[in-house]
Amino acid sequence: MMRGYILRRLAIMVPVLLCGSMITFGLVFLSPGDIGEMMADAEASAMGMYATQEMIDAINEHYGLNDPVHVQYLKWLKNALHGDLGRSFSSHRPVLREFTDHLVPTLVLNLAGIMIALCISIPLGVISAVKKNTIIDHLCRIYVLLEISMPTFWLALMLMWFFAFKYDLFPLYGYGWGWKDNLWHLVLPAVAMGTSMTGSLMRLTRTSMLETLGQEYIVTARAKGLGEFIVISKHALRNALNPVVTMVGLFFGHILTGSVIIETIFSWPGNGSLFLASINARDYPMIMGFTLIFMALFVIVTLITDISYTLLDPRIEYR
Amino acid sequence: MTPNSGPKGMQMTIRQMKRDAASILRGRRCQAAGRPEDLSMSYWRQSLHELVRDPLALTGLAILSVLITVAILAPFLAPYDPDDIQVERRMLWPCWDHPLGTDKFGRDILSRMIFGARLSLLMPSIIVITTLTVGTTVGLVSGFKGGLVDSLLMRLVDIKSSFPGLLLTLAIIGMLGPGILNAVIAMSITGWTGYARIIRGMTLQLREMEFVDAARCLGASDTYVIFRHILPNVISPVVLLATLNMGGAILSMAGLGFLGLGAQPPAAEWGSMLSDNRGFMFYAPYLVVVPGMGIMITVLAFNLLGDGLRDAMDPKSGRLAEEMRG
């Protein structure tokens, strides 16, 4: 049953990814200007020259830019499937290499951020639900409201100003050398990233927990004479966490867009800041390549999230 | 043949049917809201009553009224020209002449904040209105027509959903080039799918209602049925969603402005003001604190109002917002 479900989901992924790749490829046609000319300029500037008409013609010929659109698309797709997403206009390195080189900092930052978010929002969300309508609950809800209204970049700048400048506790920005230094540099960006997720996570945990606490099996557990802590942590929390898992999956899928701002502010050498730099430089192969890669990753993460439900809640059956 | 040319008796029957359907709907809504059905008031007035009793929602509404007034009356309220560069008074800390200080070019921050309210409120409004119109139209057509049109449009929505968050927006801006207009275009292209999905779901339910059948029997065209009978019934959730999404749109546009992809200097916009003055943050923190507070208070006001509206109108709290995201 489960295997059938996964296979079917994988089969659906194919047309979705195909359409996504078409959209990604189609984005180029939004761009003003001639792509062949831009590539020629990029090649020429690497050699310290200006592009001539002959170079433009040669590039058009070489990359098949005179071919009909569908031929170009199929060629691009074929190359992409072989792991060749072209070369960056600005660094002249393969797009895939650029991506893998900057992947580790992004992953580390996002994982640390998600961990911090979970450590803050799950306990507070649970307390807020258990102590409903007390002063703690009200404080938590005010925090949520303020947090979801706060721009992430502003929070990051304020943290930077307070902890790195005023009290000089952490480095201002950068990545550091060696793992100890890395960790030291990681603290502020990760806290900024984590805090920006706590609002929605706390709200979700609270709602989900309130719903679960109203269930009959909670009454049963209490009637059996179980301690309140066991009832909440073992019977309620485990069942309440399902929607939270979905949201964490979503956050993880949003890895790139979520960290563009934080990475840029803290000069963190990840994929997010690289993507922004590519946008500002109009580096088309990079923009297309990164869009395609992150779309594919997002689809895969979504699938993994869906599958992980069964592990958490055996009542869910897939058809 | 339009329903107006139908026999008079039939007209009356349809009116009765619509009234019946409306009262059933209202009964259901009130039941869901856990409040007694008050027949002396319409559903809308009852929601309004509920809203007026909510102090937080009223606070949000009050803040928004002030902000909108300030934005409209900006030329009369601002003490200085927001783009006036006066080198001799640059980087002044808040003082009597410049209540919020001046920036590196000696421009008055208060005036820039006041004028910034225009762009910072206008752009998200344009985005929300565009996405709302497109999303509602697609949702109505898709839900009402069904069949091939429906499948095609909904696949389009699915494919859009396979791009995470702002990725497609960023990619589109990357291709079009940074700029305020391009940012609005990119946000509008990517934002309509959530509305489309919800409106489609509601249309599917509504088109099975008796008053729709009756109108069709009278020979009403599809367009007439959609605009006259279905659209009025989906308006209230649409208003609610628009309010809830305004906060998000403001944050996104401010974020794009901050990244240098939205409003370009020297335009006064809160997000780009923040990134403009970032370099001076340690010397003059007010340069960063003030625009950030502006954004936060505006978004907070929309969130307060949105939450209040939701409690008054869509009591299965967050159901719509949840669907929108998924």
XYZ file of C-alpha atoms in Angstrom:
645
model
C 0.000 0.000 0.000
C 2.652 2.425 1.133
C 4.950 1.461 -1.712
C 2.182 1.999 -4.240
C 1.531 5.438 -2.832
C 5.196 6.459 -3.025
C 5.519 5.127 -6.572
C 2.425 7.018 -7.667
C 3.689 10.209 -6.065
C 7.039 9.772 -7.792
C 5.204 9.287 -11.100
C 3.253 12.522 -10.596
C 6.524 14.324 -9.914
C 7.655 13.793 -13.504
C 5.052 15.977 -15.264
C 5.249 18.559 -12.471
C 9.017 18.839 -12.832
C 8.698 18.941 -16.637
C 6.239 21.847 -16.486
C 8.395 23.558 -13.897
C 11.413 23.232 -16.156
C 9.385 24.693 -19.040
C 8.488 27.699 -16.902
C 12.098 28.080 -15.810
C 13.264 27.913 -19.405
C 10.489 30.258 -20.483
C 11.702 32.870 -17.985
C 14.559 33.707 -20.348
C 12.061 35.053 -22.845
C 10.962 37.604 -20.267
C 14.400 39.112 -20.280
C 14.946 42.167 -22.372
C 17.939 41.952 -24.721
C 19.558 39.276 -26.825
C 20.865 36.246 -24.941
C 23.542 35.445 -27.548
C 24.897 38.960 -27.316
C 25.022 38.746 -23.520
C 26.857 35.429 -23.598
C 29.322 36.830 -26.116
C 29.868 39.847 -23.863
C 30.479 37.572 -20.897
C 32.953 35.418 -22.834
C 34.709 38.446 -24.244
C 35.030 40.254 -20.947
C 36.637 37.128 -19.470
C 39.384 37.573 -22.040
C 39.470 41.314 -21.550
C 37.945 42.101 -24.950
C 34.748 43.448 -26.412
C 32.322 41.158 -28.223
C 32.377 41.384 -32.020
C 29.552 40.470 -34.366
C 31.516 37.383 -35.428
C 31.695 36.221 -31.818
C 27.971 36.730 -31.367
C 27.261 34.752 -34.529
C 29.648 32.003 -33.452
C 27.992 31.747 -30.056
C 24.532 31.694 -31.559
C 25.720 28.894 -33.834
C 27.547 26.973 -31.102
C 24.746 27.044 -28.524
C 22.053 26.591 -31.143
C 20.383 29.888 -30.293
C 19.117 30.148 -33.874
C 17.185 26.897 -33.459
C 13.437 26.863 -32.851
C 12.403 27.278 -29.209
C 11.367 23.667 -28.605
C 14.683 22.360 -29.937
C 16.520 24.745 -27.607
C 14.390 23.642 -24.689
C 14.961 19.950 -25.312
C 18.684 20.518 -25.628
C 18.730 22.497 -22.379
C 16.687 19.827 -20.621
C 18.939 17.059 -21.911
C 21.995 18.890 -20.621
C 20.291 19.634 -17.321
C 19.487 15.945 -16.852
C 23.171 15.209 -17.405
C 24.021 17.683 -14.679
C 25.128 20.407 -17.072
C 23.259 23.617 -16.284
C 25.629 25.859 -18.193
C 28.234 28.225 -16.897
C 27.781 31.327 -14.806
C 28.203 34.558 -16.753
C 30.112 36.215 -13.945
C 32.337 33.492 -12.476
C 32.550 31.310 -15.642
C 32.253 28.215 -13.470
C 29.645 25.495 -13.989
C 26.358 26.380 -12.294
C 26.163 23.011 -10.561
C 29.641 23.481 -9.093
C 28.660 26.901 -7.779
C 25.599 25.344 -6.216
C 27.372 22.471 -4.470
C 30.183 24.734 -3.281
C 27.741 26.984 -1.456
C 25.368 24.263 -0.308
C 26.941 23.417 3.064
C 26.713 26.922 4.606
C 23.080 27.211 3.526
C 22.177 23.799 4.933
C 23.968 24.479 8.212
C 22.282 27.847 8.620
C 18.826 26.500 7.843
C 19.145 23.433 10.031
C 20.400 25.523 12.943
C 17.586 28.014 12.376
C 14.931 25.306 12.315
C 16.367 23.695 15.449
C 16.266 27.001 17.315
C 12.732 27.655 16.097
C 11.566 24.220 17.287
C 13.268 24.541 20.674
C 11.492 27.835 21.308
C 8.105 27.373 19.715
C 7.085 23.849 20.684
C 7.507 24.239 24.491
C 5.983 27.724 24.444
C 3.136 26.631 22.165
C 2.359 23.680 24.457
C 2.474 25.808 27.623
C 0.308 28.412 25.935
C -2.294 25.756 25.095
C -2.203 24.004 28.466
C -2.461 27.265 30.396
C -5.079 28.673 28.065
C -6.280 32.204 28.870
C -3.766 32.743 31.643
C -1.205 35.512 31.671
C 1.411 33.182 30.111
C -0.917 32.414 27.224
C -1.617 36.099 26.638
C 2.088 36.938 26.674
C 2.794 34.150 24.191
C 0.052 35.364 21.881
C 1.299 38.942 22.011
C 4.756 37.636 21.140
C 3.327 35.712 18.168
C 1.485 38.755 16.894
C 4.577 40.950 17.134
C 6.813 38.330 15.597
C 4.693 37.713 12.507
C 4.430 41.470 11.953
C 8.173 42.035 12.186
C 10.293 42.148 9.022
C 12.991 39.457 9.240
C 15.687 41.785 7.947
C 14.894 44.329 10.611
C 15.115 41.734 13.347
C 18.454 40.577 11.941
C 19.801 44.135 11.866
C 18.642 44.782 15.427
C 20.285 41.564 16.678
C 23.441 42.557 14.870
C 23.401 46.015 16.380
C 22.688 44.828 19.900
C 24.759 41.650 20.256
C 27.579 42.253 17.806
C 28.086 46.004 18.011
C 26.882 47.241 21.358
C 27.992 44.298 23.508
C 30.477 42.731 21.091
C 29.428 39.190 22.018
C 29.404 37.738 18.518
C 31.115 38.530 15.224
C 29.319 41.057 13.021
C 29.240 39.011 9.846
C 31.110 36.471 7.754
C 31.736 32.744 7.945
C 34.952 32.323 9.927
C 37.846 29.865 9.622
C 37.750 26.398 11.167
C 34.680 24.795 12.664
C 34.875 26.539 16.040
C 34.990 29.924 14.413
C 32.228 28.850 11.998
C 30.016 27.964 14.910
C 30.767 31.308 16.518
C 29.781 33.120 13.351
C 26.686 30.962 12.981
C 24.991 32.065 16.211
C 23.486 35.401 15.169
C 22.262 34.428 11.682
C 20.791 31.202 13.044
C 19.033 33.011 15.890
C 17.635 35.585 13.442
C 16.481 32.835 11.111
C 15.021 30.718 13.911
C 13.193 33.606 15.540
C 11.585 34.518 12.227
C 9.926 31.094 12.142
C 8.774 30.954 15.769
C 5.614 33.060 15.354
C 3.760 30.830 12.933
C 5.120 27.623 14.510
C 4.000 28.652 18.004
C 0.556 29.588 16.781
C 0.220 26.285 14.970
C 1.442 24.235 17.945
C -1.006 26.006 20.233
C -4.017 25.478 17.944
C -3.129 21.869 17.265
C -2.505 21.177 20.950
C -5.829 22.750 21.965
C -7.609 20.574 19.447
C -5.895 17.425 20.702
C -6.525 18.224 24.372
C -10.256 18.190 23.623
C -10.139 14.598 22.338
C -11.709 11.717 24.215
C -8.529 9.717 24.624
C -7.074 12.563 26.669
C -10.044 12.348 29.021
C -9.494 8.589 29.181
C -5.817 9.024 29.954
C -6.642 11.432 32.745
C -9.374 9.141 34.049
C -6.836 6.313 34.245
C -5.049 8.478 36.772
C -1.992 9.267 34.651
C 0.040 12.246 35.700
C -0.591 15.478 33.853
C 2.941 15.541 32.455
C 2.589 12.074 30.911
C -0.814 12.952 29.493
C 0.505 16.059 27.825
C 3.892 14.875 26.634
C 3.003 11.332 25.627
C -0.659 11.378 24.688
C -1.343 14.892 23.491
C 1.907 16.291 22.142
C 2.730 13.373 19.909
C -0.601 13.619 18.157
C -0.522 17.397 18.029
C 2.820 17.491 16.253
C 1.563 16.322 12.841
C 0.722 19.752 11.404
C 3.936 21.077 12.926
C 5.885 18.536 10.897
C 4.177 19.750 7.731
C 5.160 23.276 8.475
C 8.760 22.380 9.267
C 8.844 20.512 5.959
C 7.559 23.645 4.255
C 10.196 25.773 5.965
C 12.849 23.371 4.848
C 11.505 23.455 1.316
C 11.721 27.241 1.423
C 15.383 26.976 2.308
C 16.605 29.278 -0.448
C 14.056 32.053 -0.325
C 14.013 31.943 3.436
C 17.706 32.532 3.767
C 18.337 35.030 0.958
C 17.815 37.975 3.284
C 19.629 36.585 6.332
C 22.576 35.372 4.258
C 22.886 38.734 2.562
C 22.794 40.691 5.822
C 25.374 38.528 7.559
C 27.495 37.988 4.426
C 26.971 34.264 4.845
C 28.499 32.489 1.825
C 25.474 30.335 1.023
C 23.248 29.744 -1.974
C 20.823 32.483 -0.973
C 23.312 35.327 -1.154
C 24.756 33.821 -4.330
C 21.280 33.737 -5.905
C 20.732 37.393 -5.026
C 24.113 38.323 -6.461
C 23.184 36.457 -9.664
C 19.895 38.350 -9.885
C 21.651 41.666 -9.495
C 24.226 40.666 -12.119
C 21.504 39.338 -14.480
C 23.386 36.051 -14.574
C 20.771 34.044 -16.513
C 22.320 30.550 -16.395
C 22.661 30.877 -12.623
C 19.086 32.127 -12.134
C 17.663 29.352 -14.324
C 19.848 26.644 -12.808
C 19.119 27.614 -9.228
C 15.392 27.945 -9.880
C 15.325 24.470 -11.390
C 17.383 22.877 -8.612
C 15.363 24.455 -5.825
C 12.078 23.581 -7.429
C 13.175 19.946 -7.692
C 14.368 19.951 -4.077
C 11.085 21.486 -2.929
C 9.030 18.807 -4.675
C 11.179 16.075 -3.113
C 11.013 17.611 0.383
C 7.224 17.857 0.085
C 7.056 14.162 -0.759
C 9.286 13.228 2.177
C 7.129 15.331 4.512
C 3.989 13.561 3.308
C 5.555 10.158 3.819
C 6.796 11.040 7.300
C 3.177 11.360 8.455
C 2.774 7.594 8.628
C 5.764 7.321 10.896
C 4.225 9.841 13.274
C 0.616 8.822 12.959
C -0.074 5.218 11.959
C -3.783 6.017 11.681
C -3.148 7.772 8.390
C -3.519 5.440 5.437
C -2.456 6.270 1.948
C -4.566 5.306 -0.972
C -33.510 35.681 -22.829
C -32.529 37.305 -19.559
C -34.301 36.521 -16.302
C -35.895 39.964 -16.425
C -38.096 38.970 -19.345
C -39.414 35.920 -17.501
C -42.928 35.692 -16.142
C -43.528 37.722 -13.033
C -44.496 34.752 -10.861
C -41.269 32.967 -11.683
C -39.302 36.048 -10.687
C -40.967 36.015 -7.293
C -40.201 32.321 -6.853
C -36.530 32.901 -7.593
C -36.379 35.764 -5.136
C -37.962 33.554 -2.502
C -35.508 30.770 -3.242
C -32.554 33.107 -2.923
C -33.912 34.433 0.326
C -34.331 30.894 1.619
C -30.826 29.923 0.559
C -29.432 33.080 2.136
C -31.162 32.390 5.411
C -29.945 28.786 5.432
C -26.397 29.982 4.760
C -26.674 32.544 7.503
C -28.007 29.991 9.922
C -25.049 27.743 9.159
C -22.556 30.534 9.557
C -24.053 31.630 12.878
C -24.111 28.045 14.081
C -20.472 27.641 13.173
C -19.651 30.900 14.909
C -21.355 29.573 18.000
C -23.646 32.573 18.274
C -27.445 32.689 18.188
C -28.965 33.470 14.829
C -30.329 36.975 15.110
C -33.010 37.389 12.472
C -33.278 41.129 13.015
C -29.882 41.667 11.400
C -28.234 40.552 8.178
C -25.119 38.382 8.364
C -22.943 41.328 7.372
C -24.362 43.639 10.004
C -24.010 40.942 12.618
C -20.356 40.479 11.647
C -19.871 44.224 11.853
C -21.379 44.259 15.345
C -19.024 41.480 16.337
C -16.084 43.382 14.893
C -16.917 46.625 16.654
C -16.901 44.772 19.954
C -13.331 43.558 19.361
C -10.920 46.152 20.802
C -7.874 44.723 19.025
C -9.541 44.856 15.622
C -10.645 48.419 16.289
C -7.078 49.358 17.217
C -5.894 47.917 13.916
C -8.580 49.822 12.052
C -7.667 53.065 13.814
C -3.945 52.698 13.032
C -4.749 51.975 9.395
C -7.057 54.985 9.098
C -4.303 57.227 10.444
C -1.716 55.712 8.100
C -3.924 56.057 5.037
C -4.772 59.648 5.920
C -1.079 60.428 6.386
C -0.253 58.825 3.040
C -2.940 60.805 1.220
C -2.121 64.129 2.895
C 1.665 63.598 2.706
C 2.490 66.871 0.878
C 0.630 68.866 3.536
C 1.933 66.981 6.564
C 5.589 66.519 5.712
C 7.713 69.338 7.182
C 10.357 69.080 4.411
C 10.716 67.887 0.846
C 11.594 64.161 1.197
C 14.180 64.300 -1.612
C 15.729 67.630 -0.628
C 19.478 67.097 -0.166
C 21.060 69.480 2.361
C 24.633 68.446 3.039
C 25.133 70.825 5.960
C 22.452 69.146 8.045
C 23.332 65.515 7.305
C 23.294 62.755 9.943
C 21.531 64.837 12.575
C 20.227 62.923 15.566
C 16.538 63.439 16.349
C 16.091 67.060 17.422
C 13.439 69.762 17.487
C 13.809 70.655 13.798
C 14.057 67.050 12.652
C 12.012 64.890 15.047
C 13.344 61.644 13.526
C 16.755 62.933 12.448
C 18.300 63.186 8.984
C 20.157 60.700 6.770
C 23.512 60.773 5.016
C 22.263 63.267 2.438
C 20.614 65.490 5.035
C 17.122 64.387 4.006
C 14.544 64.640 6.780
C 13.594 61.137 7.956
C 10.128 62.126 9.160
C 9.253 63.542 5.738
C 10.662 60.467 4.031
C 8.639 58.219 6.340
C 5.472 60.194 5.581
C 6.024 60.060 1.831
C 7.249 56.474 2.140
C 3.832 55.485 3.505
C 2.475 56.152 0.008
C 4.665 53.648 -1.832
C 4.728 51.198 1.061
C 0.924 51.020 1.170
C 0.186 51.530 -2.518
C 2.352 48.777 -3.965
C 1.051 45.989 -1.724
C -2.505 47.218 -2.391
C -1.942 46.987 -6.138
C -0.536 43.497 -5.719
C -3.425 42.336 -3.535
C -6.042 43.849 -5.875
C -4.448 42.345 -8.995
C -3.953 38.888 -7.534
C -7.432 39.002 -6.039
C -9.067 39.922 -9.352
C -7.163 37.334 -11.365
C -7.538 34.649 -8.686
C -11.262 35.257 -8.270
C -11.868 35.237 -12.019
C -9.912 32.027 -12.534
C -11.580 30.416 -9.512
C -15.075 31.377 -10.667
C -14.543 30.226 -14.251
C -12.769 27.051 -13.197
C -15.383 26.081 -10.609
C -18.352 27.037 -12.734
C -17.291 25.606 -16.084
C -15.661 22.432 -14.763
C -14.359 19.923 -17.291
C -11.292 20.631 -19.375
C -11.068 24.327 -18.462
C -11.109 23.398 -14.801
C -8.439 20.715 -15.093
C -6.154 22.949 -17.135
C -6.440 25.918 -14.779
C -6.005 23.794 -11.682
C -2.925 22.052 -13.081
C -1.497 25.526 -13.616
C -2.169 26.271 -9.940
C -0.536 22.973 -8.927
C 2.570 23.728 -10.941
C 2.842 27.163 -9.386
C 2.606 25.498 -5.982
C 5.621 23.355 -6.799
C 7.811 26.467 -6.706
C 8.732 27.286 -3.127
C 7.782 30.676 -1.676
C 9.372 33.666 -3.275
C 11.619 31.646 -5.608
C 9.561 32.262 -8.751
C 9.105 35.929 -7.820
C 12.851 36.332 -7.396
C 13.527 34.481 -10.646
C 11.075 36.682 -12.576
C 12.617 39.844 -11.126
C 16.009 38.389 -12.031
C 14.932 38.125 -15.652
C 13.041 41.417 -15.870
C 15.631 43.315 -13.858
C 15.230 44.987 -10.446
C 12.718 47.826 -10.139
C 9.508 48.767 -8.468
C 7.245 47.983 -11.428
C 8.957 44.665 -12.118
C 8.644 43.681 -8.471
C 4.907 44.404 -8.545
C 4.538 42.446 -11.801
C 6.472 39.481 -10.423
C 4.475 39.420 -7.185
C 1.218 39.659 -9.115
C 2.126 36.846 -11.503
C 2.889 34.478 -8.651
C 0.320 35.483 -6.032
C -3.083 34.658 -7.509
C -3.103 30.881 -7.201
C -4.149 30.715 -3.547
C -7.252 32.816 -4.187
C -8.108 30.774 -7.284
C -8.070 27.533 -5.318
C -10.369 28.786 -2.564
C -12.830 30.571 -4.841
C -13.028 27.481 -7.027
C -13.946 25.343 -4.024
C -16.701 27.729 -3.008
C -18.013 28.059 -6.548
C -18.273 24.282 -6.825
C -20.604 24.281 -3.808
C -22.616 27.306 -4.887
C -23.329 26.164 -8.431
C -25.290 23.202 -7.062
C -27.619 25.550 -5.159
C -31.251 25.797 -6.167
C -31.237 29.473 -7.010
C -28.565 28.856 -9.618
C -30.648 26.119 -11.213
C -33.677 28.394 -11.164
C -31.813 31.240 -12.807
C -30.601 28.877 -15.490
C -34.114 27.614 -16.110
C -35.069 31.175 -16.863
C -32.382 31.200 -19.518
C -29.782 33.296 -17.746
C -26.386 33.216 -19.415
C -23.323 31.829 -17.614
C -21.860 35.308 -17.221
C -25.091 36.548 -15.677
C -25.260 33.670 -13.202
C -21.609 34.084 -12.241
C -21.790 37.817 -11.649
C -25.290 38.087 -10.256
C -25.639 34.922 -8.201
C -22.234 33.434 -7.399
C -19.877 36.383 -7.043
C -21.912 38.115 -4.281
C -21.696 34.936 -2.218
C -17.923 34.636 -2.388
C -17.202 38.295 -1.655
C -16.985 38.032 2.118
C -14.190 35.432 2.283
C -12.402 37.335 -0.451
C -12.411 40.524 1.633
C -11.151 38.550 4.605
C -8.328 36.947 2.629
C -7.316 40.287 1.161
C -6.940 41.776 4.647
C -4.973 38.799 5.932
C -2.698 38.931 2.890
C -2.000 42.646 2.994
C 0.432 42.170 5.884
C 2.319 39.507 3.963
C 2.396 41.635 0.808
C 3.796 44.613 2.745
C 6.510 42.446 4.292
C 7.416 40.934 0.921
C 7.603 44.287 -0.837
C 9.662 45.764 2.007
C 11.928 42.719 1.806
C 12.372 43.168 -1.942
C 13.038 46.875 -1.387
C 15.602 45.954 1.242
C 17.349 43.546 -1.128
C 17.483 46.308 -3.736
C 15.071 44.457 -6.039
C 12.004 46.627 -5.437
C 11.886 50.385 -5.059
C 15.146 51.969 -6.197
C 16.848 54.898 -4.479
C 16.175 57.792 -4.174
C 12.497 56.747 -3.973
C 11.191 57.009 -0.411
C 10.047 53.508 0.508
C 10.449 52.007 3.974
C 12.253 48.841 2.880
C 14.739 50.621 0.642
C 15.233 53.350 3.279
C 16.357 50.603 5.626
C 18.882 49.174 3.184
C 20.014 52.677 2.165
C 20.928 53.559 5.726
C 22.270 50.174 6.768
C 25.873 51.315 6.497
C 25.272 53.993 9.126
C 23.406 51.708 11.482
C 26.114 51.656 14.143
C 26.627 55.382 14.119
C 22.963 56.332 13.939
C 20.641 53.457 14.909
C 17.527 55.626 14.502
C 18.059 55.444 10.730
C 17.242 51.735 10.860
C 14.896 51.640 13.840
C 12.387 54.138 12.421
C 11.581 52.557 9.023
C 11.495 49.109 10.636
C 8.991 50.291 13.216
C 6.926 51.820 10.402
C 6.731 48.504 8.570
C 6.032 46.569 11.745
C 3.214 48.819 12.949
C 1.522 48.752 9.537
C 1.709 44.975 9.266
C 0.574 44.615 12.867
C -2.464 46.800 12.149
C -3.437 44.642 9.174
C -2.935 41.477 11.211
C -5.086 42.786 14.082
C -7.854 43.803 11.709
C -7.565 40.534 9.786
C -7.760 38.430 12.939
C -10.800 40.398 14.093
C -12.508 40.000 10.731
C -11.788 36.297 10.744
C -13.268 35.834 14.193
C -16.345 37.735 13.057
C -16.757 36.153 9.642
C -14.891 32.859 9.388
C -15.118 31.426 12.851
C -13.573 28.054 12.087
C -10.523 30.092 12.744
C -7.858 30.078 10.139
C -9.533 27.600 7.842
C -9.323 29.920 4.854
C -5.840 31.113 5.628
C -4.778 27.501 5.980
C -6.274 26.530 2.619
C -4.668 29.531 1.001
C -1.241 28.398 2.072
C -1.694 24.758 1.118
